[in-house]
Coordinates of C-alpha atoms in Angstrom, one line a residue:
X23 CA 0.1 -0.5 15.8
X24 CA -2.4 2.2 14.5
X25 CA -5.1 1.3 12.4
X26 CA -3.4 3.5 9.4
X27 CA -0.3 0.9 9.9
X28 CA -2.1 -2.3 9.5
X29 CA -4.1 -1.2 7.0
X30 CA -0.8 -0.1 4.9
X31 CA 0.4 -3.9 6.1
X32 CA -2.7 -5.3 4.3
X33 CA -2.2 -3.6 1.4
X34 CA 2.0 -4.4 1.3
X35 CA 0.7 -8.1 1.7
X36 CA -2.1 -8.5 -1.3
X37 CA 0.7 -6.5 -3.3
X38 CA 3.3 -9.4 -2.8
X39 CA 0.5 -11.8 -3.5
X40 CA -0.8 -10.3 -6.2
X41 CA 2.5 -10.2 -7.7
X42 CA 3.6 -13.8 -7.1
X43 CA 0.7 -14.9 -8.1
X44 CA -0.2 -13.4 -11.8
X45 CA 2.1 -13.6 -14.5
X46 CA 0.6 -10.9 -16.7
X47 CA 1.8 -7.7 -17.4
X48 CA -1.6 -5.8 -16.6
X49 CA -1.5 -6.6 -13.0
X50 CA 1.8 -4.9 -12.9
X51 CA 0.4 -1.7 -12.4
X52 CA -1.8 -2.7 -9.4
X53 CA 0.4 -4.4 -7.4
X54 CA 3.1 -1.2 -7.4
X55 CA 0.1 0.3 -6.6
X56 CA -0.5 -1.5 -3.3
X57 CA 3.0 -2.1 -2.6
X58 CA 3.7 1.4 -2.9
X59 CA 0.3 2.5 -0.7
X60 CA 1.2 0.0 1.6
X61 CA 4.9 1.3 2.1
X62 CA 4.0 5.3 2.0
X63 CA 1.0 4.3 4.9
X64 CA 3.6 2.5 7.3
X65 CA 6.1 4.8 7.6
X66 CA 4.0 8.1 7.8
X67 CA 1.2 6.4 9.4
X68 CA -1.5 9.0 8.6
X69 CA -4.0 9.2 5.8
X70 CA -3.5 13.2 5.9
X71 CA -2.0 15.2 3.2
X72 CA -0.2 18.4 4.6
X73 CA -2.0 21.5 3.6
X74 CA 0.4 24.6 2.7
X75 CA -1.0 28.2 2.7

């Protein structure tokens, strides 16, 4: 694994944590946040966006 992909691991895991472990609705936002870096990071695994002329 790539650094890119563990890093979008970590950030998949503290979502799930997050999310399990606060029951407010403010923290909602955050954890789709990290779940949703976390996901995008492991299946492209580059922090590149593609640039289009």
């Amino acid at each position: 694994m790539n650094r890119v992909r563990i890093i979008g691991l970590v950030l998949l895991i503290i979502g799930i944590i997050l999310h399990l472990s606060f029951e407010n609705d403010g923290i909602d936002f955050l954890t789709g946040a990290f779940v949703g870096g976390g996901v995008t990071l492991l299946f492209t695994g580059q922090f590149k966006l593609k640039k289009t002329n």
